[in-house]
Amino acid sequence: MNGAALQTHEPGDSAAGMELVQRALSLYRRRHFTECAELCQQEPSSKQLQWLGMLALTQHAWLDELELEGLQSLAEELLDNQATAQTGRPGTSLRAPPPPTSGGRPMTREGRPLTGLRRRPRSRTATQQGVERALYTAGGRTARPTTAAPAAVPEFGRLGAAASGWPDKPWLSKPLFRFLYHQRGDVRQALELASQERSTDCCGWWSLQRGRCLLRLGMLREAEHQFRKAAEAGDPQPRTFLWLAKALHDLQRSAKLYRELLSQDAVNVEAIACVATHHFYADQPEMALRFYRCVCILLMQSMHLTPNWTYFLNREF
């Protein structure tokens, strides 16, 4: 972000207002995003603080979706070390009902607390309908039980009438899209903003964002079309091909291409590492170990190899 753009002010601006902008900008640069957003709420009429607060909340809620591993594998689900045995040992009281408690949550027969969905049968209809509605929304596809709790961040209020002309300004439309997509989680409104006609999109940035929104909404084929359109732009971004691979999710074809590459260049370290990773996550540790040994022979002094090799050994042994 260009700090000079926030420091420009009209002659009518007061010194106190500019001091507030400088304090908010200092908090933003030190990555105190929550305090910066709270400070920006003190002057809701200032466009500078409104924009800076929007950027602060966006950075606070920013997640790299390409690096998220939200779902566990089937082997990890079946071989959970924390699972309780269904049958008790002879002479133990595992199957005995738990003693009644006055202030605690009701427990299941395995000893785990019940959630609020099963605690009150009379609200089952409304609760079940609300849960089904949440699962069919755009956020339900990416929500995880461990991160479902709302973050303790201030709500930045509405954009107001002053933001009605923002989509026509490229230096405001991109931060507005990131705010809607990351902080608000309003994928449909972000898609509507990204779908507006624009004169310049040389690098395919807006096509990439439309594909991300369509992928969140479950429209895989439309998202693939947008990702391919962004990849065919004049100056495509490297992340475009990563998103296209995520939309296709054809692991067998990608592994086949890497093997064809190894048939032509047998010492390509990146191809060897990718094939090894494919076998590792496909529950084939013996095959992955063979390729990892080849990487060790080719790269004896590599700072990136040691953590991956340690993680592999910890998982297997």
XYZ file of C-alpha atoms in Angstrom:
317
model
C 0.000 0.000 0.000
C 1.251 3.433 -0.891
C 1.427 5.496 2.293
C 1.636 8.750 0.348
C -1.908 8.232 -0.928
C -3.213 8.265 2.640
C -1.237 11.318 3.661
C -2.713 13.628 1.003
C -5.537 15.770 2.387
C -7.615 18.722 1.421
C -7.110 22.151 3.045
C -10.278 21.688 5.091
C -9.017 18.621 6.923
C -8.139 19.228 10.539
C -4.823 18.425 12.162
C -6.552 16.034 14.551
C -7.937 14.069 11.626
C -4.522 13.763 10.019
C -3.044 12.678 13.347
C -5.665 9.943 13.505
C -4.724 8.806 10.000
C -1.041 8.678 10.932
C -1.771 6.632 14.054
C -3.925 4.197 12.095
C -1.286 3.918 9.390
C 1.374 3.204 12.019
C -0.755 0.423 13.507
C -1.314 -1.043 10.058
C 2.391 -1.095 9.257
C 3.102 -2.833 12.581
C 0.404 -5.423 11.725
C -1.894 -4.460 14.606
C -4.910 -4.873 12.360
C -7.612 -5.090 15.051
C -6.463 -1.897 16.796
C -6.168 -0.172 13.424
C -9.758 -1.079 12.496
C -11.066 0.113 15.873
C -9.243 3.408 15.443
C -10.641 3.879 11.940
C -14.197 3.556 13.271
C -13.820 6.809 15.200
C -14.149 8.839 11.979
C -16.728 7.074 9.777
C -16.969 10.073 7.445
C -13.280 9.952 6.458
C -12.715 8.068 3.216
C -9.059 7.587 4.061
C -9.805 5.885 7.376
C -12.632 3.907 5.806
C -10.296 2.514 3.173
C -7.509 1.850 5.683
C -9.889 0.094 8.067
C -11.126 -2.065 5.217
C -7.555 -3.065 4.376
C -6.789 -3.808 8.035
C -9.769 -6.133 8.446
C -8.925 -7.825 5.160
C -5.369 -8.536 6.277
C -6.643 -9.778 9.645
C -8.890 -12.370 8.006
C -6.595 -13.241 5.103
C -6.060 -16.957 4.488
C -4.120 -18.586 1.691
C -6.675 -21.066 0.410
C -4.089 -22.924 -1.650
C -2.236 -23.916 1.525
C -5.224 -24.993 3.611
C -5.529 -28.631 4.579
C -9.004 -28.634 6.085
C -9.934 -32.292 5.673
C -8.155 -35.296 7.087
C -7.512 -38.416 5.056
C -9.609 -41.547 5.430
C -6.761 -43.380 7.143
C -6.464 -40.649 9.782
C -10.210 -40.773 10.419
C -10.248 -44.560 10.836
C -7.027 -44.791 12.854
C -7.823 -42.055 15.347
C -5.799 -42.615 18.497
C -8.301 -40.656 20.592
C -11.256 -42.915 19.744
C -12.846 -44.829 22.625
C -13.367 -48.582 22.374
C -16.970 -49.643 21.863
C -16.754 -52.605 24.242
C -15.401 -52.357 27.770
C -12.913 -54.666 29.374
C -14.178 -57.302 31.818
C -14.458 -55.950 35.325
C -14.468 -52.292 34.296
C -17.260 -49.739 34.403
C -16.768 -48.310 30.914
C -20.297 -49.184 29.840
C -21.842 -47.938 33.078
C -23.906 -44.757 32.800
C -22.053 -41.636 33.934
C -23.062 -40.078 37.241
C -25.547 -37.223 36.963
C -24.067 -33.744 36.947
C -25.890 -30.537 37.636
C -23.851 -27.914 35.815
C -22.081 -29.863 33.064
C -23.150 -30.835 29.586
C -25.019 -34.115 29.051
C -22.637 -36.883 28.018
C -22.906 -39.664 25.493
C -22.297 -43.266 26.443
C -18.728 -42.934 25.142
C -18.102 -40.096 27.605
C -18.154 -37.203 25.146
C -20.268 -34.080 25.742
C -23.342 -33.545 23.614
C -23.559 -30.464 21.454
C -26.410 -27.990 21.559
C -28.024 -29.589 18.519
C -29.223 -32.601 20.540
C -29.797 -30.987 23.900
C -33.287 -29.576 23.302
C -35.625 -31.778 21.242
C -38.315 -29.097 20.928
C -36.009 -26.870 18.867
C -34.908 -29.693 16.585
C -36.865 -28.531 13.539
C -35.601 -24.978 13.559
C -32.061 -26.043 14.405
C -31.929 -28.733 11.744
C -33.262 -26.326 9.147
C -30.645 -23.754 10.116
C -27.831 -26.294 9.891
C -28.966 -27.522 6.469
C -29.171 -23.956 5.250
C -25.639 -23.276 6.499
C -24.263 -26.370 4.785
C -25.673 -25.320 1.427
C -24.180 -21.828 1.569
C -20.850 -20.774 0.109
C -19.151 -20.641 3.475
C -20.345 -24.116 4.410
C -18.014 -25.709 1.881
C -14.906 -24.369 3.595
C -16.023 -24.221 7.244
C -14.219 -26.508 9.677
C -15.284 -27.429 13.224
C -12.028 -26.137 14.693
C -12.330 -22.735 13.028
C -16.078 -22.260 13.068
C -16.022 -19.961 16.107
C -16.328 -16.305 15.137
C -13.160 -14.279 15.398
C -13.046 -11.448 17.904
C -12.680 -8.671 15.346
C -14.772 -5.517 15.100
C -17.416 -5.262 12.425
C -16.513 -2.453 10.096
C -20.054 -1.312 9.399
C -21.564 -0.738 5.991
C -19.736 0.725 3.081
C -22.339 3.430 2.683
C -23.248 5.597 -0.268
C -19.685 6.896 -0.578
C -18.580 3.489 -1.896
C -21.133 3.329 -4.715
C -18.579 4.499 -7.276
C -15.710 2.341 -6.034
C -16.077 -0.487 -8.622
C -15.259 2.014 -11.382
C -11.932 2.889 -9.740
C -9.279 0.157 -10.064
C -7.289 1.375 -7.057
C -10.401 0.899 -4.894
C -12.165 -2.033 -6.568
C -9.445 -4.589 -5.769
C -9.287 -3.779 -2.022
C -13.086 -3.792 -1.971
C -13.162 -7.252 -3.544
C -10.644 -8.597 -1.023
C -12.686 -7.118 1.823
C -15.889 -8.761 0.620
C -14.230 -12.099 -0.110
C -11.929 -12.547 2.885
C -13.402 -10.510 5.738
C -17.143 -10.445 5.035
C -17.249 -13.864 3.392
C -19.882 -12.541 0.979
C -18.855 -14.571 -2.054
C -21.915 -13.669 -4.118
C -21.430 -9.931 -3.732
C -17.721 -10.337 -4.465
C -18.607 -12.284 -7.615
C -21.006 -9.538 -8.663
C -18.231 -6.979 -8.220
C -15.741 -9.105 -10.173
C -18.219 -9.717 -13.007
C -18.604 -6.058 -13.917
C -17.283 -4.979 -17.302
C -13.849 -3.404 -17.200
C -11.765 -1.932 -19.964
C -8.409 -3.343 -18.824
C -7.654 -6.802 -17.448
C -4.316 -7.553 -19.059
C -3.050 -10.044 -16.476
C -6.359 -11.880 -15.984
C -6.653 -10.866 -12.321
C -10.419 -10.431 -12.394
C -10.900 -13.694 -14.288
C -8.918 -15.414 -11.561
C -11.082 -13.853 -8.842
C -14.282 -14.850 -10.654
C -12.978 -18.402 -10.794
C -12.244 -18.370 -7.058
C -15.775 -17.201 -6.282
C -17.337 -19.791 -8.586
C -15.217 -22.512 -7.004
C -16.443 -21.480 -3.543
C -20.021 -21.619 -4.810
C -19.540 -25.159 -6.118
C -19.714 -24.269 -9.830
C -16.638 -26.241 -10.843
C -17.002 -26.159 -14.629
C -17.630 -22.412 -14.700
C -14.653 -21.903 -12.388
C -12.476 -23.995 -14.700
C -13.524 -21.802 -17.645
C -12.528 -18.646 -15.763
C -9.193 -20.126 -14.687
C -8.390 -21.118 -18.270
C -9.347 -17.638 -19.414
C -6.982 -16.140 -16.845
C -4.214 -18.549 -17.903
C -4.566 -17.416 -21.529
C -4.149 -13.740 -20.622
C -1.235 -11.684 -21.881
C 0.649 -11.793 -18.565
C -0.846 -14.668 -16.534
C -0.091 -15.030 -12.851
C 1.615 -18.191 -11.553
C -1.175 -18.723 -9.006
C -3.634 -19.064 -11.895
C -2.255 -22.477 -12.783
C -2.364 -23.536 -9.120
C -6.052 -22.644 -8.926
C -6.696 -24.437 -12.221
C -5.033 -27.549 -10.842
C -7.158 -27.285 -7.690
C -10.341 -27.032 -9.754
C -9.412 -29.995 -11.955
C -8.022 -32.100 -9.069
C -6.775 -34.759 -11.495
C -3.965 -36.271 -9.447
C -3.479 -39.304 -11.661
C -2.985 -37.193 -14.771
C -0.548 -34.865 -13.027
C 1.480 -37.810 -11.700
C 1.535 -39.269 -15.213
C 2.884 -35.997 -16.614
C 5.606 -35.907 -13.967
C 6.597 -39.478 -14.856
C 6.805 -38.549 -18.535
C 9.042 -35.669 -17.528
C 11.289 -38.052 -15.588
C 11.561 -40.313 -18.639
C 13.115 -37.380 -20.507
C 14.996 -35.757 -17.613
C 15.758 -38.318 -14.932
C 17.501 -35.835 -12.616
C 14.701 -33.264 -12.421
C 14.472 -32.747 -8.664
C 11.079 -31.037 -8.704
C 9.448 -33.871 -10.654
C 10.979 -36.488 -8.346
C 9.759 -34.619 -5.255
C 6.237 -34.234 -6.670
C 5.967 -37.940 -7.510
C 7.246 -38.783 -4.022
C 4.651 -36.493 -2.452
C 1.912 -38.102 -4.553
C 2.845 -41.585 -3.320
C 3.171 -40.344 0.259
C -0.362 -38.925 0.412
C -1.701 -41.956 -1.478
C -0.651 -44.148 1.487
C 2.261 -45.711 -0.414
C 5.223 -44.940 1.880
C 7.544 -47.523 0.299
C 7.259 -45.931 -3.141
C 7.628 -42.452 -1.663
C 10.765 -43.548 0.192
C 12.434 -44.606 -3.060
C 11.897 -41.197 -4.642
C 12.908 -39.333 -1.485
C 16.202 -41.238 -1.480
C 16.820 -40.080 -5.056
C 16.240 -36.512 -3.932
C 18.718 -37.003 -1.079
C 21.347 -38.249 -3.529
C 20.845 -35.329 -5.907
C 20.545 -32.643 -3.206
C 22.921 -33.353 -0.373
C 22.942 -29.743 0.887
C 19.373 -28.478 0.778
C 17.616 -26.486 3.477
C 14.179 -27.476 2.150
C 14.817 -31.216 2.127
C 15.548 -31.707 5.834
C 12.105 -30.578 7.184
C 10.238 -32.676 4.589
C 12.380 -35.703 5.310
C 11.854 -35.285 9.063
C 8.087 -34.972 8.592
C 8.047 -38.138 6.496
C 9.952 -40.126 9.112
C 7.727 -38.855 11.934
C 4.591 -39.867 10.069
C 5.834 -43.359 9.256
C 7.863 -44.241 12.343
